[in-house]
Amino acid sequence: MDYKQVIADAAAKASGLASEELLPLIEIPADPSMGDYAFPCFKLAKQMRKAPQAIAQELCEKLEKPSCMAGVQVVGAYINFYLNKRRFIEDVMQNVVAAGEGYGRSDIGAGRTVCIDYSSINIAKPFHIGHLSTTVIGNSLYRIYGFLGYKTVGINHLGDWGTQFGKLIAAYKKWGSREYIERNAITAMLELYVRFHEEAEKDESLNDEGRAWFKKIEDGDAEALEIFNWFKELTLKEVGVIYDMLGVKFDSYAGESFYNDKMQPVIDELKEKNLLEFSDGAYVVRLGDDMPPCVVLKSDGATLYSTRDLAAAFYRKKTYDFDKCLYVVAYQQNLHFKQWFKVIEMMGYGWAKDLEHVAFGMVSLEDGTLSTRKGKVVFLLDVLNKAIEKTLSIIKEKSPDLENKEDVAKTVGVGAVVFDTLSAARIKDITFSFDRVLNFDGETGPYVQYTHARCASLLRRADFDWKSTDKDYSALNNDEAFAAAKLLYAFPDTILKACEKNEPYLITRHTIELAKAMNRFYYEHRIIDDDAPKTAARLELAACIKQVIKTGLWLIGVDAPDRM
Ligand code: ARG
């Protein structure tokens, strides 16, 4: 039941105003003693030519109390509505039970396509902790949009173009061993890259060699391409391990090099539309006074990161006909996206408004930030493995009898890192701490997963049967059950909001609140006792909570084990 709608309809009947107009006015009071819903009358004062307090009084007298409400009360200019708790709880649980795994699913996105550009790693570069956010935010958005009926296209816009690949080949030809690189992949490539820069400081001519090799890649030289594609393959194989651990997948790996032959038409069009100018040794598009110009070509005709993004946007529009194209990229690139979005707008394409930069903050470790240039970087794989290892020792201590400890440690360790990354608004910078992330009692992934496993264990122990009809809901006549039911009820709305704002953390927070509500219920009330119908009602609530936690975790890319 849509309670806001019920209130809007009743208020409409009492006031003679349209219920569509009243619906958006309804609020959920922060303090539940002020009602479960409140209808403020301030905005009606003008229309009804009365003081808001008087309107509240008058409407409340005329109002027919909806049967789902236990009470209606005027406080100042507000009409407060109190739900009939028992009916509400039963109603909500019935919805969850009926929908099962589909609770919260919707088809509001049906017929619409959203492209999501995320992870977008760089070839031959380590998958460091800085790539964690884009990967897990993007993966979560991919799942959220899909859950809401959108057609989703996950794109890993690989960084596989640039002079650094010429340098890398030069370094390989000088000092590399095929076998060593085969074995150590990204680490070995990183070593070559670092060595190249060290030696190039002493010997300038190395840079020329690098440039020459890059020119060979550009010209399609067989040897250069063979080595380059091999680097690419090794990189993708290595990061594939991480993607598997995180449960992340992509529909396309079309990276920067894919657009080599797709930029010229964009450049031609820019020229045709008189948008391209030669200035300060480069071809640029001027964007007005509030932004520096967008550089599209260097004086020697070389293309740039932005040229490739422009071509990629046109390609995606043509190929997928997206309704929305998201770029999950750190806020350091704010200007880059603002600039080239503007270029598309100036070219006269209305769909420029459908491009959105989903920006996020930095991740650093407690012991200082990371720099890739000097080769001092924190590999994400190491972070994940350390989280798994630490989780395993916690499990060994807490649940010595648990079977499959290794599997559970993986689910919980990796889940903890993902959960933490999606715990706060994306724009916030994060300092990563193993102790915080793995705390089973904090607002963490392990805490929520543990609550899920607790529900599973209760249901297992009592042999819970969804279909049993002998349930006595008076067992749920308490504040703890009511608070939990409210969170169940609000879950579908939270998913919609997370989608609207591209903010997975709203779902993360929801799972935390729900887990807390479950635990309060669990500590205040004996779930399994001798009264079978009452036990069945309490277990049904636990089953509903378990279902919603599981869906919520899935939406942020975290698995929910039944035992831990
Ligand atoms: N590879 C880039 C980086 O690591 C991110 C690419 C983001 N996507 C894009 N279409 N520009 O900084």
JSON list of N, CA, C and O and ligand atoms in Angstrom, two decimals, residues 117-122 128 131 134 157-160 256 305 308-309 312 316 327-329 333 336-337 340, ligand 1:
[
{"chain": "A", "resi": 117, "resn": "ASP", "atom": "N", "xyz": [30.42, 3.66, -17.84]},
{"chain": "A", "resi": 117, "resn": "ASP", "atom": "CA", "xyz": [31.86, 3.56, -18.08]},
{"chain": "A", "resi": 117, "resn": "ASP", "atom": "C", "xyz": [32.51, 3.48, -16.70]},
{"chain": "A", "resi": 117, "resn": "ASP", "atom": "O", "xyz": [32.43, 4.43, -15.92]},
{"chain": "A", "resi": 118, "resn": "TYR", "atom": "N", "xyz": [33.07, 2.33, -16.36]},
{"chain": "A", "resi": 118, "resn": "TYR", "atom": "CA", "xyz": [33.67, 2.20, -15.02]},
{"chain": "A", "resi": 118, "resn": "TYR", "atom": "C", "xyz": [34.87, 1.28, -15.04]},
{"chain": "A", "resi": 118, "resn": "TYR", "atom": "O", "xyz": [35.08, 0.54, -15.98]},
{"chain": "A", "resi": 119, "resn": "SER", "atom": "N", "xyz": [35.63, 1.37, -13.97]},
{"chain": "A", "resi": 119, "resn": "SER", "atom": "CA", "xyz": [36.91, 0.67, -13.81]},
{"chain": "A", "resi": 119, "resn": "SER", "atom": "C", "xyz": [37.94, 1.26, -14.78]},
{"chain": "A", "resi": 119, "resn": "SER", "atom": "O", "xyz": [38.91, 1.86, -14.36]},
{"chain": "A", "resi": 120, "resn": "SER", "atom": "N", "xyz": [37.72, 1.08, -16.07]},
{"chain": "A", "resi": 120, "resn": "SER", "atom": "CA", "xyz": [38.53, 1.73, -17.11]},
{"chain": "A", "resi": 120, "resn": "SER", "atom": "C", "xyz": [40.00, 1.84, -16.74]},
{"chain": "A", "resi": 120, "resn": "SER", "atom": "O", "xyz": [40.58, 2.93, -16.64]},
{"chain": "A", "resi": 121, "resn": "ILE", "atom": "N", "xyz": [40.60, 0.69, -16.53]},
{"chain": "A", "resi": 121, "resn": "ILE", "atom": "CA", "xyz": [41.98, 0.62, -16.08]},
{"chain": "A", "resi": 121, "resn": "ILE", "atom": "C", "xyz": [42.97, 0.91, -17.21]},
{"chain": "A", "resi": 121, "resn": "ILE", "atom": "O", "xyz": [42.61, 0.92, -18.38]},
{"chain": "A", "resi": 122, "resn": "ASN", "atom": "N", "xyz": [44.20, 1.12, -16.82]},
{"chain": "A", "resi": 122, "resn": "ASN", "atom": "CA", "xyz": [45.25, 1.42, -17.78]},
{"chain": "A", "resi": 122, "resn": "ASN", "atom": "C", "xyz": [46.13, 0.18, -17.98]},
{"chain": "A", "resi": 122, "resn": "ASN", "atom": "O", "xyz": [46.55, -0.45, -17.01]},
{"chain": "A", "resi": 128, "resn": "HIS", "atom": "N", "xyz": [45.57, -0.50, -8.76]},
{"chain": "A", "resi": 128, "resn": "HIS", "atom": "CA", "xyz": [45.85, -0.10, -7.38]},
{"chain": "A", "resi": 128, "resn": "HIS", "atom": "C", "xyz": [44.57, 0.30, -6.67]},
{"chain": "A", "resi": 128, "resn": "HIS", "atom": "O", "xyz": [43.50, 0.31, -7.27]},
{"chain": "A", "resi": 131, "resn": "HIS", "atom": "N", "xyz": [41.70, 2.43, -8.05]},
{"chain": "A", "resi": 131, "resn": "HIS", "atom": "CA", "xyz": [40.69, 1.96, -9.00]},
{"chain": "A", "resi": 131, "resn": "HIS", "atom": "C", "xyz": [39.54, 1.23, -8.34]},
{"chain": "A", "resi": 131, "resn": "HIS", "atom": "O", "xyz": [38.62, 0.78, -8.99]},
{"chain": "A", "resi": 134, "resn": "THR", "atom": "N", "xyz": [35.93, 3.35, -8.56]},
{"chain": "A", "resi": 134, "resn": "THR", "atom": "CA", "xyz": [35.26, 3.33, -9.87]},
{"chain": "A", "resi": 134, "resn": "THR", "atom": "C", "xyz": [34.72, 1.94, -10.17]},
{"chain": "A", "resi": 134, "resn": "THR", "atom": "O", "xyz": [33.61, 1.78, -10.69]},
{"chain": "A", "resi": 157, "resn": "HIS", "atom": "N", "xyz": [36.55, 1.23, -20.42]},
{"chain": "A", "resi": 157, "resn": "HIS", "atom": "CA", "xyz": [37.21, 2.09, -21.40]},
{"chain": "A", "resi": 157, "resn": "HIS", "atom": "C", "xyz": [38.72, 2.04, -21.13]},
{"chain": "A", "resi": 157, "resn": "HIS", "atom": "O", "xyz": [39.28, 2.90, -20.46]},
{"chain": "A", "resi": 158, "resn": "LEU", "atom": "N", "xyz": [39.34, 0.98, -21.63]},
{"chain": "A", "resi": 158, "resn": "LEU", "atom": "CA", "xyz": [40.74, 0.72, -21.30]},
{"chain": "A", "resi": 158, "resn": "LEU", "atom": "C", "xyz": [41.67, 1.86, -21.71]},
{"chain": "A", "resi": 158, "resn": "LEU", "atom": "O", "xyz": [41.54, 2.41, -22.80]},
{"chain": "A", "resi": 159, "resn": "GLY", "atom": "N", "xyz": [42.60, 2.16, -20.81]},
{"chain": "A", "resi": 159, "resn": "GLY", "atom": "CA", "xyz": [43.65, 3.11, -21.15]},
{"chain": "A", "resi": 159, "resn": "GLY", "atom": "C", "xyz": [44.74, 2.36, -21.89]},
{"chain": "A", "resi": 159, "resn": "GLY", "atom": "O", "xyz": [45.68, 1.87, -21.28]},
{"chain": "A", "resi": 160, "resn": "ASP", "atom": "N", "xyz": [44.57, 2.24, -23.20]},
{"chain": "A", "resi": 160, "resn": "ASP", "atom": "CA", "xyz": [45.51, 1.43, -23.98]},
{"chain": "A", "resi": 160, "resn": "ASP", "atom": "C", "xyz": [46.09, 2.23, -25.13]},
{"chain": "A", "resi": 160, "resn": "ASP", "atom": "O", "xyz": [46.31, 1.73, -26.21]},
{"chain": "A", "resi": 256, "resn": "GLU", "atom": "N", "xyz": [40.66, 3.08, -25.35]},
{"chain": "A", "resi": 256, "resn": "GLU", "atom": "CA", "xyz": [41.07, 4.26, -26.11]},
{"chain": "A", "resi": 256, "resn": "GLU", "atom": "C", "xyz": [41.54, 3.91, -27.52]},
{"chain": "A", "resi": 256, "resn": "GLU", "atom": "O", "xyz": [41.23, 4.62, -28.48]},
{"chain": "A", "resi": 305, "resn": "TYR", "atom": "N", "xyz": [43.46, 12.32, -24.94]},
{"chain": "A", "resi": 305, "resn": "TYR", "atom": "CA", "xyz": [42.46, 11.64, -24.11]},
{"chain": "A", "resi": 305, "resn": "TYR", "atom": "C", "xyz": [41.05, 12.18, -24.43]},
{"chain": "A", "resi": 305, "resn": "TYR", "atom": "O", "xyz": [40.11, 11.39, -24.64]},
{"chain": "A", "resi": 308, "resn": "ARG", "atom": "N", "xyz": [39.57, 11.12, -27.76]},
{"chain": "A", "resi": 308, "resn": "ARG", "atom": "CA", "xyz": [39.07, 9.75, -27.72]},
{"chain": "A", "resi": 308, "resn": "ARG", "atom": "C", "xyz": [37.74, 9.65, -26.98]},
{"chain": "A", "resi": 308, "resn": "ARG", "atom": "O", "xyz": [36.84, 8.90, -27.36]},
{"chain": "A", "resi": 309, "resn": "ASP", "atom": "N", "xyz": [37.59, 10.47, -25.95]},
{"chain": "A", "resi": 309, "resn": "ASP", "atom": "CA", "xyz": [36.31, 10.48, -25.25]},
{"chain": "A", "resi": 309, "resn": "ASP", "atom": "C", "xyz": [35.20, 11.03, -26.13]},
{"chain": "A", "resi": 309, "resn": "ASP", "atom": "O", "xyz": [34.06, 10.55, -26.09]},
{"chain": "A", "resi": 312, "resn": "ALA", "atom": "N", "xyz": [34.33, 8.32, -28.53]},
{"chain": "A", "resi": 312, "resn": "ALA", "atom": "CA", "xyz": [33.66, 7.22, -27.82]},
{"chain": "A", "resi": 312, "resn": "ALA", "atom": "C", "xyz": [32.20, 7.58, -27.55]},
{"chain": "A", "resi": 312, "resn": "ALA", "atom": "O", "xyz": [31.32, 6.73, -27.66]},
{"chain": "A", "resi": 316, "resn": "ARG", "atom": "N", "xyz": [29.12, 5.40, -28.80]},
{"chain": "A", "resi": 316, "resn": "ARG", "atom": "CA", "xyz": [28.14, 4.81, -27.87]},
{"chain": "A", "resi": 316, "resn": "ARG", "atom": "C", "xyz": [26.73, 5.26, -28.21]},
{"chain": "A", "resi": 316, "resn": "ARG", "atom": "O", "xyz": [25.79, 4.47, -28.12]},
{"chain": "A", "resi": 327, "resn": "TYR", "atom": "N", "xyz": [29.86, 8.23, -16.48]},
{"chain": "A", "resi": 327, "resn": "TYR", "atom": "CA", "xyz": [31.31, 8.08, -16.40]},
{"chain": "A", "resi": 327, "resn": "TYR", "atom": "C", "xyz": [31.70, 8.06, -14.94]},
{"chain": "A", "resi": 327, "resn": "TYR", "atom": "O", "xyz": [31.67, 9.09, -14.28]},
{"chain": "A", "resi": 328, "resn": "VAL", "atom": "N", "xyz": [32.03, 6.88, -14.44]},
{"chain": "A", "resi": 328, "resn": "VAL", "atom": "CA", "xyz": [32.39, 6.75, -13.03]},
{"chain": "A", "resi": 328, "resn": "VAL", "atom": "C", "xyz": [33.90, 6.97, -12.91]},
{"chain": "A", "resi": 328, "resn": "VAL", "atom": "O", "xyz": [34.70, 6.04, -13.06]},
{"chain": "A", "resi": 329, "resn": "VAL", "atom": "N", "xyz": [34.27, 8.20, -12.68]},
{"chain": "A", "resi": 329, "resn": "VAL", "atom": "CA", "xyz": [35.68, 8.59, -12.71]},
{"chain": "A", "resi": 329, "resn": "VAL", "atom": "C", "xyz": [35.95, 9.60, -11.58]},
{"chain": "A", "resi": 329, "resn": "VAL", "atom": "O", "xyz": [35.08, 10.41, -11.25]},
{"chain": "A", "resi": 333, "resn": "GLN", "atom": "N", "xyz": [39.15, 14.48, -12.43]},
{"chain": "A", "resi": 333, "resn": "GLN", "atom": "CA", "xyz": [38.88, 14.68, -13.86]},
{"chain": "A", "resi": 333, "resn": "GLN", "atom": "C", "xyz": [37.62, 15.52, -14.12]},
{"chain": "A", "resi": 333, "resn": "GLN", "atom": "O", "xyz": [37.10, 15.52, -15.24]},
{"chain": "A", "resi": 336, "resn": "HIS", "atom": "N", "xyz": [37.99, 17.84, -17.14]},
{"chain": "A", "resi": 336, "resn": "HIS", "atom": "CA", "xyz": [38.02, 17.08, -18.39]},
{"chain": "A", "resi": 336, "resn": "HIS", "atom": "C", "xyz": [36.60, 16.78, -18.89]},
{"chain": "A", "resi": 336, "resn": "HIS", "atom": "O", "xyz": [36.27, 17.03, -20.05]},
{"chain": "A", "resi": 337, "resn": "PHE", "atom": "N", "xyz": [35.78, 16.25, -18.01]},
{"chain": "A", "resi": 337, "resn": "PHE", "atom": "CA", "xyz": [34.43, 15.89, -18.45]},
{"chain": "A", "resi": 337, "resn": "PHE", "atom": "C", "xyz": [33.57, 17.11, -18.74]},
{"chain": "A", "resi": 337, "resn": "PHE", "atom": "O", "xyz": [32.83, 17.14, -19.72]},
{"chain": "A", "resi": 340, "resn": "TRP", "atom": "N", "xyz": [34.63, 18.39, -22.32]},
{"chain": "A", "resi": 340, "resn": "TRP", "atom": "CA", "xyz": [34.21, 17.73, -23.57]},
{"chain": "A", "resi": 340, "resn": "TRP", "atom": "C", "xyz": [32.70, 17.51, -23.65]},
{"chain": "A", "resi": 340, "resn": "TRP", "atom": "O", "xyz": [32.14, 17.43, -24.73]},
{"chain": "B", "resi": 1, "resn": "ARG", "atom": "N1", "xyz": [41.83, 5.21, -17.76]},
{"chain": "B", "resi": 1, "resn": "ARG", "atom": "C1", "xyz": [41.46, 6.44, -17.12]},
{"chain": "B", "resi": 1, "resn": "ARG", "atom": "C2", "xyz": [42.22, 6.60, -15.80]},
{"chain": "B", "resi": 1, "resn": "ARG", "atom": "O1", "xyz": [42.61, 5.62, -15.19]},
{"chain": "B", "resi": 1, "resn": "ARG", "atom": "C3", "xyz": [39.99, 6.51, -16.80]},
{"chain": "B", "resi": 1, "resn": "ARG", "atom": "C4", "xyz": [39.09, 6.48, -17.98]},
{"chain": "B", "resi": 1, "resn": "ARG", "atom": "C5", "xyz": [37.71, 6.88, -17.64]},
{"chain": "B", "resi": 1, "resn": "ARG", "atom": "N2", "xyz": [36.81, 6.82, -18.73]},
{"chain": "B", "resi": 1, "resn": "ARG", "atom": "C6", "xyz": [36.76, 7.68, -19.73]},
{"chain": "B", "resi": 1, "resn": "ARG", "atom": "N3", "xyz": [35.89, 7.48, -20.69]},
{"chain": "B", "resi": 1, "resn": "ARG", "atom": "N4", "xyz": [37.54, 8.75, -19.77]},
{"chain": "B", "resi": 1, "resn": "ARG", "atom": "O2", "xyz": [42.39, 7.73, -15.37]}
]
